[in-house]
Amino acid sequence: MNETDRRKPKKCPYCNRLISGRTDKMFCDDRCRNNYYYQVNNEQKTYIRKINKILLKNRGILRTVNPYGRLSVPKRYLEELGFDFNCFTGIYKTKKGREYYLVYDQAFSYEEEDRMSLVVFYRDA
Ligand SMILES: [Zn+2]
């Protein structure tokens, strides 16, 4: 922290009031600090819940569309079912350089002519 930072009045990130007293204080008091971290934690949980919901929906779509483990479908077909192509759990690259996007045990890969190939990597136990 440099001199100008130290002189500039700081505001509490929770209640937005000016902080008085020690210059290294970040919050007015313990209550503001607790409330602030509680709020941050809640926002993170909400975000994670949202992503998990999309992932589970994606997996459900792939499972329903591809019950026998291997299939080629038009990309549009998955789009119409509400599939989110930007939400996956990992990428598997084959030796030939083809990339499979994993949604847990289900995977999709881009083919030519706006088609997708769907593959199951691990069968349910
Ligand atoms: Zn405060």
JSON list of C-alpha atoms and ligand atoms in Angstrom, two decimals:
[
{"chain": "A", "resi": 1, "resn": "MET", "atom": "CA", "xyz": [0.00, 0.00, 0.00]},
{"chain": "A", "resi": 2, "resn": "ASN", "atom": "CA", "xyz": [1.49, 3.40, -0.91]},
{"chain": "A", "resi": 3, "resn": "GLU", "atom": "CA", "xyz": [1.10, 6.78, 0.81]},
{"chain": "A", "resi": 4, "resn": "THR", "atom": "CA", "xyz": [-1.83, 8.04, -1.25]},
{"chain": "A", "resi": 5, "resn": "ASP", "atom": "CA", "xyz": [-3.79, 4.86, -0.61]},
{"chain": "A", "resi": 6, "resn": "ARG", "atom": "CA", "xyz": [-3.25, 5.26, 3.09]},
{"chain": "A", "resi": 7, "resn": "ARG", "atom": "CA", "xyz": [-4.54, 8.82, 3.16]},
{"chain": "A", "resi": 8, "resn": "LYS", "atom": "CA", "xyz": [-7.56, 8.19, 0.96]},
{"chain": "A", "resi": 9, "resn": "PRO", "atom": "CA", "xyz": [-10.64, 7.52, 3.06]},
{"chain": "A", "resi": 10, "resn": "LYS", "atom": "CA", "xyz": [-11.69, 3.91, 2.68]},
{"chain": "A", "resi": 11, "resn": "LYS", "atom": "CA", "xyz": [-15.22, 2.69, 2.40]},
{"chain": "A", "resi": 12, "resn": "CYS", "atom": "CA", "xyz": [-16.58, -0.48, 3.90]},
{"chain": "A", "resi": 13, "resn": "PRO", "atom": "CA", "xyz": [-17.32, -2.92, 1.03]},
{"chain": "A", "resi": 14, "resn": "TYR", "atom": "CA", "xyz": [-20.47, -4.09, 2.80]},
{"chain": "A", "resi": 15, "resn": "CYS", "atom": "CA", "xyz": [-22.29, -0.93, 4.01]},
{"chain": "A", "resi": 16, "resn": "ASN", "atom": "CA", "xyz": [-20.33, 1.64, 1.97]},
{"chain": "A", "resi": 17, "resn": "ARG", "atom": "CA", "xyz": [-19.73, 3.91, 4.98]},
{"chain": "A", "resi": 18, "resn": "LEU", "atom": "CA", "xyz": [-16.36, 5.57, 5.50]},
{"chain": "A", "resi": 19, "resn": "ILE", "atom": "CA", "xyz": [-14.08, 3.59, 7.74]},
{"chain": "A", "resi": 20, "resn": "SER", "atom": "CA", "xyz": [-12.63, 5.39, 10.71]},
{"chain": "A", "resi": 21, "resn": "GLY", "atom": "CA", "xyz": [-9.79, 4.34, 12.91]},
{"chain": "A", "resi": 22, "resn": "ARG", "atom": "CA", "xyz": [-6.89, 2.09, 11.94]},
{"chain": "A", "resi": 23, "resn": "THR", "atom": "CA", "xyz": [-5.77, 2.46, 8.33]},
{"chain": "A", "resi": 24, "resn": "ASP", "atom": "CA", "xyz": [-5.47, -1.27, 7.75]},
{"chain": "A", "resi": 25, "resn": "LYS", "atom": "CA", "xyz": [-9.11, -1.89, 8.57]},
{"chain": "A", "resi": 26, "resn": "MET", "atom": "CA", "xyz": [-11.14, -3.20, 5.67]},
{"chain": "A", "resi": 27, "resn": "PHE", "atom": "CA", "xyz": [-14.59, -3.22, 7.26]},
{"chain": "A", "resi": 28, "resn": "CYS", "atom": "CA", "xyz": [-16.41, -1.06, 9.84]},
{"chain": "A", "resi": 29, "resn": "ASP", "atom": "CA", "xyz": [-16.74, -3.92, 12.24]},
{"chain": "A", "resi": 30, "resn": "ASP", "atom": "CA", "xyz": [-17.07, -7.66, 12.58]},
{"chain": "A", "resi": 31, "resn": "ARG", "atom": "CA", "xyz": [-20.70, -7.61, 11.63]},
{"chain": "A", "resi": 32, "resn": "CYS", "atom": "CA", "xyz": [-19.98, -5.93, 8.29]},
{"chain": "A", "resi": 33, "resn": "ARG", "atom": "CA", "xyz": [-17.11, -8.34, 7.64]},
{"chain": "A", "resi": 34, "resn": "ASN", "atom": "CA", "xyz": [-19.26, -11.37, 8.42]},
{"chain": "A", "resi": 35, "resn": "ASN", "atom": "CA", "xyz": [-22.15, -10.10, 6.32]},
{"chain": "A", "resi": 36, "resn": "TYR", "atom": "CA", "xyz": [-19.83, -9.33, 3.44]},
{"chain": "A", "resi": 37, "resn": "TYR", "atom": "CA", "xyz": [-18.27, -12.81, 3.34]},
{"chain": "A", "resi": 38, "resn": "TYR", "atom": "CA", "xyz": [-21.65, -14.42, 3.84]},
{"chain": "A", "resi": 39, "resn": "GLN", "atom": "CA", "xyz": [-22.92, -12.54, 0.78]},
{"chain": "A", "resi": 40, "resn": "VAL", "atom": "CA", "xyz": [-19.84, -13.43, -1.31]},
{"chain": "A", "resi": 41, "resn": "ASN", "atom": "CA", "xyz": [-20.17, -17.07, -0.29]},
{"chain": "A", "resi": 42, "resn": "ASN", "atom": "CA", "xyz": [-23.86, -17.06, -1.24]},
{"chain": "A", "resi": 43, "resn": "GLU", "atom": "CA", "xyz": [-23.15, -15.55, -4.65]},
{"chain": "A", "resi": 44, "resn": "GLN", "atom": "CA", "xyz": [-20.54, -18.23, -5.31]},
{"chain": "A", "resi": 45, "resn": "LYS", "atom": "CA", "xyz": [-22.94, -20.97, -4.26]},
{"chain": "A", "resi": 46, "resn": "THR", "atom": "CA", "xyz": [-25.64, -19.57, -6.50]},
{"chain": "A", "resi": 47, "resn": "TYR", "atom": "CA", "xyz": [-23.21, -19.47, -9.42]},
{"chain": "A", "resi": 48, "resn": "ILE", "atom": "CA", "xyz": [-22.04, -23.04, -8.86]},
{"chain": "A", "resi": 49, "resn": "ARG", "atom": "CA", "xyz": [-25.63, -24.24, -8.53]},
{"chain": "A", "resi": 50, "resn": "LYS", "atom": "CA", "xyz": [-26.45, -22.59, -11.85]},
{"chain": "A", "resi": 51, "resn": "ILE", "atom": "CA", "xyz": [-23.52, -24.27, -13.62]},
{"chain": "A", "resi": 52, "resn": "ASN", "atom": "CA", "xyz": [-24.34, -27.65, -12.08]},
{"chain": "A", "resi": 53, "resn": "LYS", "atom": "CA", "xyz": [-27.90, -27.32, -13.32]},
{"chain": "A", "resi": 54, "resn": "ILE", "atom": "CA", "xyz": [-26.72, -26.66, -16.89]},
{"chain": "A", "resi": 55, "resn": "LEU", "atom": "CA", "xyz": [-24.27, -29.58, -16.74]},
{"chain": "A", "resi": 56, "resn": "LEU", "atom": "CA", "xyz": [-26.93, -31.97, -15.49]},
{"chain": "A", "resi": 57, "resn": "LYS", "atom": "CA", "xyz": [-29.36, -30.77, -18.13]},
{"chain": "A", "resi": 58, "resn": "ASN", "atom": "CA", "xyz": [-26.69, -31.27, -20.82]},
{"chain": "A", "resi": 59, "resn": "ARG", "atom": "CA", "xyz": [-25.96, -34.77, -19.56]},
{"chain": "A", "resi": 60, "resn": "GLY", "atom": "CA", "xyz": [-29.67, -35.60, -19.50]},
{"chain": "A", "resi": 61, "resn": "ILE", "atom": "CA", "xyz": [-30.06, -34.46, -23.10]},
{"chain": "A", "resi": 62, "resn": "LEU", "atom": "CA", "xyz": [-27.07, -36.52, -24.29]},
{"chain": "A", "resi": 63, "resn": "ARG", "atom": "CA", "xyz": [-28.26, -39.59, -22.44]},
{"chain": "A", "resi": 64, "resn": "THR", "atom": "CA", "xyz": [-31.76, -39.32, -23.83]},
{"chain": "A", "resi": 65, "resn": "VAL", "atom": "CA", "xyz": [-30.64, -38.68, -27.40]},
{"chain": "A", "resi": 66, "resn": "ASN", "atom": "CA", "xyz": [-27.88, -41.29, -27.34]},
{"chain": "A", "resi": 67, "resn": "PRO", "atom": "CA", "xyz": [-29.11, -44.29, -25.34]},
{"chain": "A", "resi": 68, "resn": "TYR", "atom": "CA", "xyz": [-26.96, -46.86, -27.15]},
{"chain": "A", "resi": 69, "resn": "GLY", "atom": "CA", "xyz": [-23.60, -45.16, -26.72]},
{"chain": "A", "resi": 70, "resn": "ARG", "atom": "CA", "xyz": [-22.76, -43.88, -30.21]},
{"chain": "A", "resi": 71, "resn": "LEU", "atom": "CA", "xyz": [-24.67, -41.62, -32.54]},
{"chain": "A", "resi": 72, "resn": "SER", "atom": "CA", "xyz": [-24.39, -38.80, -35.05]},
{"chain": "A", "resi": 73, "resn": "VAL", "atom": "CA", "xyz": [-27.00, -36.04, -34.92]},
{"chain": "A", "resi": 74, "resn": "PRO", "atom": "CA", "xyz": [-27.47, -32.60, -36.46]},
{"chain": "A", "resi": 75, "resn": "LYS", "atom": "CA", "xyz": [-26.18, -29.87, -34.14]},
{"chain": "A", "resi": 76, "resn": "ARG", "atom": "CA", "xyz": [-29.50, -28.10, -34.51]},
{"chain": "A", "resi": 77, "resn": "TYR", "atom": "CA", "xyz": [-31.25, -31.05, -32.91]},
{"chain": "A", "resi": 78, "resn": "LEU", "atom": "CA", "xyz": [-29.31, -30.60, -29.67]},
{"chain": "A", "resi": 79, "resn": "GLU", "atom": "CA", "xyz": [-29.79, -26.83, -29.80]},
{"chain": "A", "resi": 80, "resn": "GLU", "atom": "CA", "xyz": [-33.54, -27.27, -30.00]},
{"chain": "A", "resi": 81, "resn": "LEU", "atom": "CA", "xyz": [-33.44, -29.38, -26.86]},
{"chain": "A", "resi": 82, "resn": "GLY", "atom": "CA", "xyz": [-31.66, -26.54, -25.05]},
{"chain": "A", "resi": 83, "resn": "PHE", "atom": "CA", "xyz": [-28.19, -28.04, -25.04]},
{"chain": "A", "resi": 84, "resn": "ASP", "atom": "CA", "xyz": [-25.46, -25.60, -23.93]},
{"chain": "A", "resi": 85, "resn": "PHE", "atom": "CA", "xyz": [-22.31, -26.29, -25.96]},
{"chain": "A", "resi": 86, "resn": "ASN", "atom": "CA", "xyz": [-20.19, -24.07, -23.72]},
{"chain": "A", "resi": 87, "resn": "CYS", "atom": "CA", "xyz": [-20.84, -26.08, -20.61]},
{"chain": "A", "resi": 88, "resn": "PHE", "atom": "CA", "xyz": [-18.86, -29.30, -20.19]},
{"chain": "A", "resi": 89, "resn": "THR", "atom": "CA", "xyz": [-16.72, -31.00, -17.58]},
{"chain": "A", "resi": 90, "resn": "GLY", "atom": "CA", "xyz": [-13.58, -31.68, -19.61]},
{"chain": "A", "resi": 91, "resn": "ILE", "atom": "CA", "xyz": [-11.95, -32.24, -22.97]},
{"chain": "A", "resi": 92, "resn": "TYR", "atom": "CA", "xyz": [-10.58, -35.54, -24.23]},
{"chain": "A", "resi": 93, "resn": "LYS", "atom": "CA", "xyz": [-8.22, -35.42, -27.18]},
{"chain": "A", "resi": 94, "resn": "THR", "atom": "CA", "xyz": [-7.63, -38.54, -29.25]},
{"chain": "A", "resi": 95, "resn": "LYS", "atom": "CA", "xyz": [-4.24, -39.45, -30.72]},
{"chain": "A", "resi": 96, "resn": "LYS", "atom": "CA", "xyz": [-5.54, -38.31, -34.09]},
{"chain": "A", "resi": 97, "resn": "GLY", "atom": "CA", "xyz": [-6.24, -34.89, -32.60]},
{"chain": "A", "resi": 98, "resn": "ARG", "atom": "CA", "xyz": [-9.99, -35.06, -32.41]},
{"chain": "A", "resi": 99, "resn": "GLU", "atom": "CA", "xyz": [-11.49, -33.33, -29.41]},
{"chain": "A", "resi": 100, "resn": "TYR", "atom": "CA", "xyz": [-14.34, -34.76, -27.40]},
{"chain": "A", "resi": 101, "resn": "TYR", "atom": "CA", "xyz": [-16.12, -32.49, -24.96]},
{"chain": "A", "resi": 102, "resn": "LEU", "atom": "CA", "xyz": [-17.10, -34.43, -21.88]},
{"chain": "A", "resi": 103, "resn": "VAL", "atom": "CA", "xyz": [-20.24, -33.94, -19.87]},
{"chain": "A", "resi": 104, "resn": "TYR", "atom": "CA", "xyz": [-19.41, -36.41, -17.12]},
{"chain": "A", "resi": 105, "resn": "ASP", "atom": "CA", "xyz": [-19.62, -39.80, -18.89]},
{"chain": "A", "resi": 106, "resn": "GLN", "atom": "CA", "xyz": [-21.23, -38.41, -22.04]},
{"chain": "A", "resi": 107, "resn": "ALA", "atom": "CA", "xyz": [-19.22, -36.79, -24.79]},
{"chain": "A", "resi": 108, "resn": "PHE", "atom": "CA", "xyz": [-19.84, -34.78, -27.92]},
{"chain": "A", "resi": 109, "resn": "SER", "atom": "CA", "xyz": [-17.58, -33.91, -30.80]},
{"chain": "A", "resi": 110, "resn": "TYR", "atom": "CA", "xyz": [-17.96, -31.59, -33.77]},
{"chain": "A", "resi": 111, "resn": "GLU", "atom": "CA", "xyz": [-18.32, -33.24, -37.17]},
{"chain": "A", "resi": 112, "resn": "GLU", "atom": "CA", "xyz": [-18.56, -31.71, -40.59]},
{"chain": "A", "resi": 113, "resn": "GLU", "atom": "CA", "xyz": [-21.77, -30.23, -41.96]},
{"chain": "A", "resi": 114, "resn": "ASP", "atom": "CA", "xyz": [-23.03, -29.06, -38.57]},
{"chain": "A", "resi": 115, "resn": "ARG", "atom": "CA", "xyz": [-23.33, -32.51, -37.15]},
{"chain": "A", "resi": 116, "resn": "MET", "atom": "CA", "xyz": [-22.27, -33.78, -33.78]},
{"chain": "A", "resi": 117, "resn": "SER", "atom": "CA", "xyz": [-21.08, -37.21, -32.83]},
{"chain": "A", "resi": 118, "resn": "LEU", "atom": "CA", "xyz": [-22.12, -38.43, -29.42]},
{"chain": "A", "resi": 119, "resn": "VAL", "atom": "CA", "xyz": [-20.23, -41.05, -27.49]},
{"chain": "A", "resi": 120, "resn": "VAL", "atom": "CA", "xyz": [-20.50, -42.55, -24.04]},
{"chain": "A", "resi": 121, "resn": "PHE", "atom": "CA", "xyz": [-17.12, -42.78, -22.38]},
{"chain": "A", "resi": 122, "resn": "TYR", "atom": "CA", "xyz": [-17.99, -44.58, -19.18]},
{"chain": "A", "resi": 123, "resn": "ARG", "atom": "CA", "xyz": [-21.07, -46.64, -18.66]},
{"chain": "A", "resi": 124, "resn": "ASP", "atom": "CA", "xyz": [-23.02, -46.05, -15.48]},
{"chain": "A", "resi": 125, "resn": "ALA", "atom": "CA", "xyz": [-21.93, -48.34, -12.67]},
{"chain": "B", "resi": 1, "resn": "ZN", "atom": "ZN", "xyz": [-19.66, -1.50, 7.14]}
]
